[in-house]
Amino acid sequence: MVLVALKKAIFGTEKQPLLRNTASYATMTDEEARLGLTDDDTLSQGSGSSGSSSSWVSPRVVSDMIIGLSDGLTVPFALTAGLSSLGDTKLVITGGMAELVAGAISMGLGGYLAAKSENDYYKSECTKERAVLKTESSEGESQIADILAQYNLSPETTASFTKDLQKNPTSMVDFIIRFGKGLEEPAEGREFTSAMTIGLAYFFGGFIPLIPYFFTAHVDDGLMWSVIVMLITLFIFGCTKTVISLGSDCGRGCITWNGIQMTLIGGLAAGAAWGLVKLIE
């Protein structure tokens, strides 16, 4: 089972099998025996892969949420703080809502175009690679050898793995694209998911600094409560973003510092906008 040995050497025990339709060898090879692999290892590895792949939230969705919230918590907050210096609560709410709608549409459109470009590029690279393999089969062998060279595998293992890949052109293209060019196939409907996630996250984040203005009669009171609410929100968001990004590897000091950084960035943006409007007045 050379492919099992190769997968173990390259991916460890966390990735799903690269080749979905490649048959296993009937007997263990020297390479597999050297690594100490058995059929039980293969079964346990497969069950571990299925468990790790059942995450209920895609990392790309989390990334889009962070992008939308980061801008939403900063830009509208700075705008409403600047508009508050004009002394009109209604103007702050109207201007803030207009910016929220326009900003959410703009951010969502940007996310859609970025995801679509990524998908188009992936398809283009796959098409080019298929064309190359059709005309020059030796080119594919050379690319696979270059990819596997970094793992210090034996020539026999490399040759056997390449031979099996050649039986399935789709898997061969997938391997070269994924590990040779570092491209992952985008999820189906990624464009619309990205657009909705970024747009809604931006609107939600930007609506928070507007809330106090709905419940205060004077714009100065609304600004004060808006600043308090947003400083707390920015700190919580900075800490949460750090935990999501780094997981359990980061300590409390790192989490706290990133929360403070996010608070300072939002505060500086709001202060700059407020001061600029005051200067113009």
Short mmCIF file of C-alpha atoms in Angstrom, two decimals:
data_model
loop_
_atom_site.label_atom_id
_atom_site.label_comp_id
_atom_site.label_asym_id
_atom_site.label_seq_id
_atom_site.Cartn_x
_atom_site.Cartn_y
_atom_site.Cartn_z
CA MET A 1 0.00 0.00 0.00
CA VAL A 2 2.47 2.56 -1.25
CA LEU A 3 -0.21 5.23 -1.51
CA VAL A 4 -1.08 4.85 2.17
CA ALA A 5 2.58 5.18 3.10
CA LEU A 6 2.96 8.21 0.89
CA LYS A 7 -0.12 9.85 2.30
CA LYS A 8 1.14 9.20 5.83
CA ALA A 9 4.52 10.72 5.00
CA ILE A 10 3.09 13.82 3.35
CA PHE A 11 -0.14 14.60 5.16
CA GLY A 12 0.19 13.03 8.59
CA THR A 13 -3.18 11.90 9.96
CA GLU A 14 -5.36 14.96 9.52
CA LYS A 15 -5.98 15.28 5.79
CA GLN A 16 -8.50 13.32 3.78
CA PRO A 17 -7.19 10.86 1.20
CA LEU A 18 -5.94 12.60 -1.89
CA LEU A 19 -6.99 9.89 -4.34
CA ARG A 20 -10.58 8.86 -3.93
CA ASN A 21 -10.71 6.15 -6.57
CA THR A 22 -7.23 4.59 -6.47
CA ALA A 23 -7.14 0.92 -5.49
CA SER A 24 -4.79 -0.27 -2.74
CA TYR A 25 -2.06 -2.80 -3.26
CA ALA A 26 -2.68 -6.34 -2.05
CA THR A 27 0.43 -6.64 0.07
CA MET A 28 2.48 -4.38 2.27
CA THR A 29 5.62 -2.94 0.73
CA ASP A 30 8.95 -2.28 2.35
CA GLU A 31 8.11 1.42 2.49
CA GLU A 32 4.89 0.77 4.40
CA ALA A 33 6.56 -1.70 6.72
CA ARG A 34 9.27 0.86 7.48
CA LEU A 35 6.63 3.37 8.52
CA GLY A 36 4.79 0.78 10.60
CA LEU A 37 1.44 1.14 8.86
CA THR A 38 -1.31 -1.45 9.16
CA ASP A 39 -4.86 -1.73 7.92
CA ASP A 40 -6.06 -0.67 11.38
CA ASP A 41 -3.99 2.49 11.09
CA THR A 42 -5.62 3.21 7.76
CA LEU A 43 -9.11 2.71 9.16
CA SER A 44 -8.49 4.86 12.22
CA GLN A 45 -6.91 7.51 10.02
CA GLY A 46 -9.95 7.55 7.78
CA SER A 47 -12.35 7.90 10.69
CA GLY A 48 -10.24 10.73 12.11
CA SER A 49 -10.33 12.51 8.79
CA SER A 50 -14.09 12.34 8.57
CA GLY A 51 -14.38 13.73 12.07
CA SER A 52 -12.02 16.62 11.42
CA SER A 53 -13.77 17.52 8.19
CA SER A 54 -17.17 17.94 9.80
CA SER A 55 -16.53 21.46 11.03
CA TRP A 56 -19.81 23.36 10.99
CA VAL A 57 -18.25 26.68 9.96
CA SER A 58 -15.97 27.09 6.95
CA PRO A 59 -12.73 28.98 7.66
CA ARG A 60 -13.44 31.08 4.58
CA VAL A 61 -16.80 32.14 6.01
CA VAL A 62 -15.12 33.10 9.29
CA SER A 63 -12.54 35.09 7.31
CA ASP A 64 -15.30 36.94 5.44
CA MET A 65 -17.09 37.70 8.70
CA ILE A 66 -13.92 39.16 10.18
CA ILE A 67 -13.35 41.30 7.08
CA GLY A 68 -16.91 42.65 7.15
CA LEU A 69 -16.96 43.28 10.89
CA SER A 70 -13.53 44.91 10.90
CA ASP A 71 -14.60 47.53 8.38
CA GLY A 72 -18.13 47.80 9.77
CA LEU A 73 -16.93 48.51 13.28
CA THR A 74 -14.45 51.15 12.14
CA VAL A 75 -15.70 53.15 9.13
CA PRO A 76 -19.34 53.88 10.15
CA PHE A 77 -18.21 54.57 13.71
CA ALA A 78 -15.76 57.18 12.45
CA LEU A 79 -18.42 58.67 10.18
CA THR A 80 -21.08 58.98 12.88
CA ALA A 81 -18.54 60.47 15.27
CA GLY A 82 -17.65 63.05 12.65
CA LEU A 83 -21.29 63.85 11.85
CA SER A 84 -22.10 64.23 15.54
CA SER A 85 -19.95 67.35 15.65
CA LEU A 86 -22.61 69.03 13.49
CA GLY A 87 -25.02 68.82 16.42
CA ASP A 88 -27.97 67.15 14.66
CA THR A 89 -29.04 63.68 15.80
CA LYS A 90 -31.30 63.17 12.79
CA LEU A 91 -28.42 63.98 10.46
CA VAL A 92 -26.19 61.46 12.23
CA ILE A 93 -28.80 58.70 11.91
CA THR A 94 -29.65 59.52 8.29
CA GLY A 95 -26.04 59.81 7.21
CA GLY A 96 -25.05 56.72 9.15
CA MET A 97 -27.82 54.57 7.65
CA ALA A 98 -27.01 55.79 4.14
CA GLU A 99 -23.36 54.88 4.63
CA LEU A 100 -24.29 51.49 6.07
CA VAL A 101 -26.44 50.52 3.10
CA ALA A 102 -23.96 51.80 0.53
CA GLY A 103 -21.00 50.30 2.37
CA ALA A 104 -22.66 46.89 2.80
CA ILE A 105 -23.51 46.74 -0.91
CA SER A 106 -20.00 47.83 -1.87
CA MET A 107 -18.32 45.36 0.49
CA GLY A 108 -20.61 42.54 -0.63
CA LEU A 109 -19.93 43.29 -4.28
CA GLY A 110 -16.21 43.32 -3.59
CA GLY A 111 -16.45 39.93 -1.89
CA TYR A 112 -18.44 38.53 -4.82
CA LEU A 113 -15.95 39.75 -7.41
CA ALA A 114 -12.97 38.50 -5.39
CA ALA A 115 -14.49 35.03 -4.97
CA LYS A 116 -15.51 34.89 -8.62
CA SER A 117 -12.01 35.86 -9.73
CA GLU A 118 -10.56 33.16 -7.49
CA ASN A 119 -12.93 30.57 -8.96
CA ASP A 120 -12.21 31.65 -12.54
CA TYR A 121 -8.46 31.51 -11.92
CA TYR A 122 -8.72 28.01 -10.45
CA LYS A 123 -10.72 26.74 -13.44
CA SER A 124 -8.29 28.39 -15.84
CA GLU A 125 -5.29 26.71 -14.20
CA CYS A 126 -7.04 23.32 -14.28
CA THR A 127 -7.82 23.75 -17.98
CA LYS A 128 -4.22 24.68 -18.75
CA GLU A 129 -2.90 21.73 -16.78
CA ARG A 130 -5.20 19.27 -18.56
CA ALA A 131 -4.05 20.61 -21.91
CA VAL A 132 -0.40 20.20 -20.91
CA LEU A 133 -0.92 16.62 -19.72
CA LYS A 134 -2.70 15.70 -22.95
CA THR A 135 0.13 16.90 -25.15
CA GLU A 136 3.11 16.13 -22.90
CA SER A 137 2.61 13.30 -20.43
CA SER A 138 6.25 13.51 -19.37
CA GLU A 139 5.64 17.06 -18.13
CA GLY A 140 3.16 15.74 -15.58
CA GLU A 141 5.66 13.16 -14.35
CA SER A 142 8.28 15.87 -13.97
CA GLN A 143 5.92 18.11 -11.99
CA ILE A 144 4.94 15.28 -9.65
CA ALA A 145 8.59 14.39 -9.10
CA ASP A 146 9.38 18.01 -8.24
CA ILE A 147 6.50 18.14 -5.76
CA LEU A 148 7.48 14.90 -4.02
CA ALA A 149 11.19 15.74 -3.95
CA GLN A 150 10.73 18.00 -0.93
CA TYR A 151 9.48 15.05 1.15
CA ASN A 152 12.65 12.96 0.64
CA LEU A 153 10.74 9.89 -0.55
CA SER A 154 12.49 6.92 -2.10
CA PRO A 155 12.62 6.75 -5.92
CA GLU A 156 10.54 3.56 -5.81
CA THR A 157 7.76 5.24 -3.85
CA THR A 158 7.77 8.28 -6.12
CA ALA A 159 7.65 6.12 -9.25
CA SER A 160 4.84 3.95 -7.87
CA PHE A 161 2.81 6.97 -6.77
CA THR A 162 3.26 8.65 -10.15
CA LYS A 163 2.20 5.48 -11.95
CA ASP A 164 -1.02 5.26 -9.94
CA LEU A 165 -1.80 8.93 -10.49
CA GLN A 166 -1.46 8.48 -14.24
CA LYS A 167 -4.32 5.97 -14.13
CA ASN A 168 -6.66 8.76 -13.08
CA PRO A 169 -6.03 12.02 -15.00
CA THR A 170 -8.50 13.92 -12.81
CA SER A 171 -6.60 13.01 -9.64
CA MET A 172 -3.33 13.83 -11.36
CA VAL A 173 -4.50 17.33 -12.25
CA ASP A 174 -5.93 17.79 -8.76
CA PHE A 175 -2.62 16.78 -7.17
CA ILE A 176 -0.54 19.12 -9.33
CA ILE A 177 -2.91 22.05 -8.86
CA ARG A 178 -3.25 21.57 -5.12
CA PHE A 179 0.33 20.77 -4.13
CA GLY A 180 2.28 22.16 -7.06
CA LYS A 181 0.50 25.49 -7.40
CA GLY A 182 -1.05 25.73 -3.94
CA LEU A 183 -4.63 26.18 -5.17
CA GLU A 184 -7.72 24.74 -3.49
CA GLU A 185 -10.97 24.24 -5.36
CA PRO A 186 -13.43 26.95 -4.22
CA ALA A 187 -16.63 25.71 -2.64
CA GLU A 188 -19.76 25.71 -4.77
CA GLY A 189 -21.66 28.98 -4.45
CA ARG A 190 -18.66 30.62 -2.81
CA GLU A 191 -19.32 33.93 -4.61
CA PHE A 192 -22.79 34.47 -3.12
CA THR A 193 -21.79 33.18 0.30
CA SER A 194 -18.87 35.59 0.43
CA ALA A 195 -20.98 38.53 -0.75
CA MET A 196 -23.74 37.92 1.80
CA THR A 197 -21.36 37.22 4.68
CA ILE A 198 -19.20 40.31 4.16
CA GLY A 199 -22.15 42.61 3.41
CA LEU A 200 -24.25 41.52 6.39
CA ALA A 201 -21.26 41.53 8.75
CA TYR A 202 -20.43 45.08 7.65
CA PHE A 203 -24.01 46.26 8.19
CA PHE A 204 -24.27 44.58 11.59
CA GLY A 205 -20.95 45.97 12.79
CA GLY A 206 -21.71 49.45 11.51
CA PHE A 207 -25.19 49.57 13.03
CA ILE A 208 -23.88 49.22 16.58
CA PRO A 209 -22.53 52.81 16.89
CA LEU A 210 -25.86 54.15 15.60
CA ILE A 211 -27.98 52.51 18.30
CA PRO A 212 -27.35 55.11 21.07
CA TYR A 213 -28.50 57.95 18.79
CA PHE A 214 -31.98 56.40 18.58
CA PHE A 215 -32.43 56.70 22.36
CA THR A 216 -30.88 60.07 23.17
CA ALA A 217 -32.34 63.53 22.71
CA HIS A 218 -29.02 65.34 22.44
CA VAL A 219 -26.32 64.42 19.94
CA ASP A 220 -23.56 64.88 22.53
CA ASP A 221 -25.15 62.24 24.76
CA GLY A 222 -25.51 59.94 21.75
CA LEU A 223 -21.84 60.42 20.88
CA MET A 224 -20.75 59.68 24.44
CA TRP A 225 -22.72 56.43 24.63
CA SER A 226 -21.72 55.51 21.10
CA VAL A 227 -18.06 55.86 22.01
CA ILE A 228 -18.48 53.77 25.17
CA VAL A 229 -20.40 51.03 23.36
CA MET A 230 -17.96 50.93 20.47
CA LEU A 231 -14.83 50.86 22.61
CA ILE A 232 -16.21 47.84 24.44
CA THR A 233 -17.35 46.23 21.18
CA LEU A 234 -14.01 46.82 19.47
CA PHE A 235 -12.13 45.30 22.39
CA ILE A 236 -14.38 42.23 22.45
CA PHE A 237 -14.11 41.86 18.69
CA GLY A 238 -10.32 42.15 18.76
CA CYS A 239 -10.09 39.46 21.44
CA THR A 240 -12.57 37.17 19.68
CA LYS A 241 -10.81 37.59 16.34
CA THR A 242 -7.52 36.59 17.95
CA VAL A 243 -9.00 33.47 19.54
CA ILE A 244 -10.58 32.43 16.22
CA SER A 245 -7.37 33.07 14.29
CA LEU A 246 -4.82 31.60 16.71
CA GLY A 247 -6.93 29.20 18.73
CA SER A 248 -5.54 27.86 21.98
CA ASP A 249 -1.96 28.71 20.99
CA CYS A 250 -2.30 32.32 22.14
CA GLY A 251 -2.17 33.36 25.77
CA ARG A 252 -4.21 35.92 27.64
CA GLY A 253 -1.61 38.59 27.06
CA CYS A 254 -1.77 38.15 23.29
CA ILE A 255 -5.58 38.16 23.32
CA THR A 256 -5.71 41.29 25.47
CA TRP A 257 -3.12 43.12 23.37
CA ASN A 258 -4.98 42.41 20.14
CA GLY A 259 -8.19 43.63 21.75
CA ILE A 260 -6.44 46.86 22.77
CA GLN A 261 -5.00 47.25 19.26
CA MET A 262 -8.45 46.95 17.69
CA THR A 263 -9.80 49.49 20.18
CA LEU A 264 -7.01 51.96 19.43
CA ILE A 265 -7.48 51.65 15.66
CA GLY A 266 -11.22 52.29 15.88
CA GLY A 267 -10.73 55.09 18.38
CA LEU A 268 -8.10 56.83 16.26
CA ALA A 269 -10.30 56.60 13.16
CA ALA A 270 -13.28 58.06 14.99
CA GLY A 271 -11.17 60.77 16.62
CA ALA A 272 -9.64 61.75 13.28
CA ALA A 273 -13.06 62.03 11.63
CA TRP A 274 -14.50 64.05 14.52
CA GLY A 275 -11.49 66.36 14.62
CA LEU A 276 -11.53 66.91 10.85
CA VAL A 277 -15.18 67.98 10.89
CA LYS A 278 -14.49 70.32 13.81
CA LEU A 279 -11.52 71.77 11.94
CA ILE A 280 -13.63 72.42 8.83
CA GLU A 281 -16.28 74.14 10.94
#
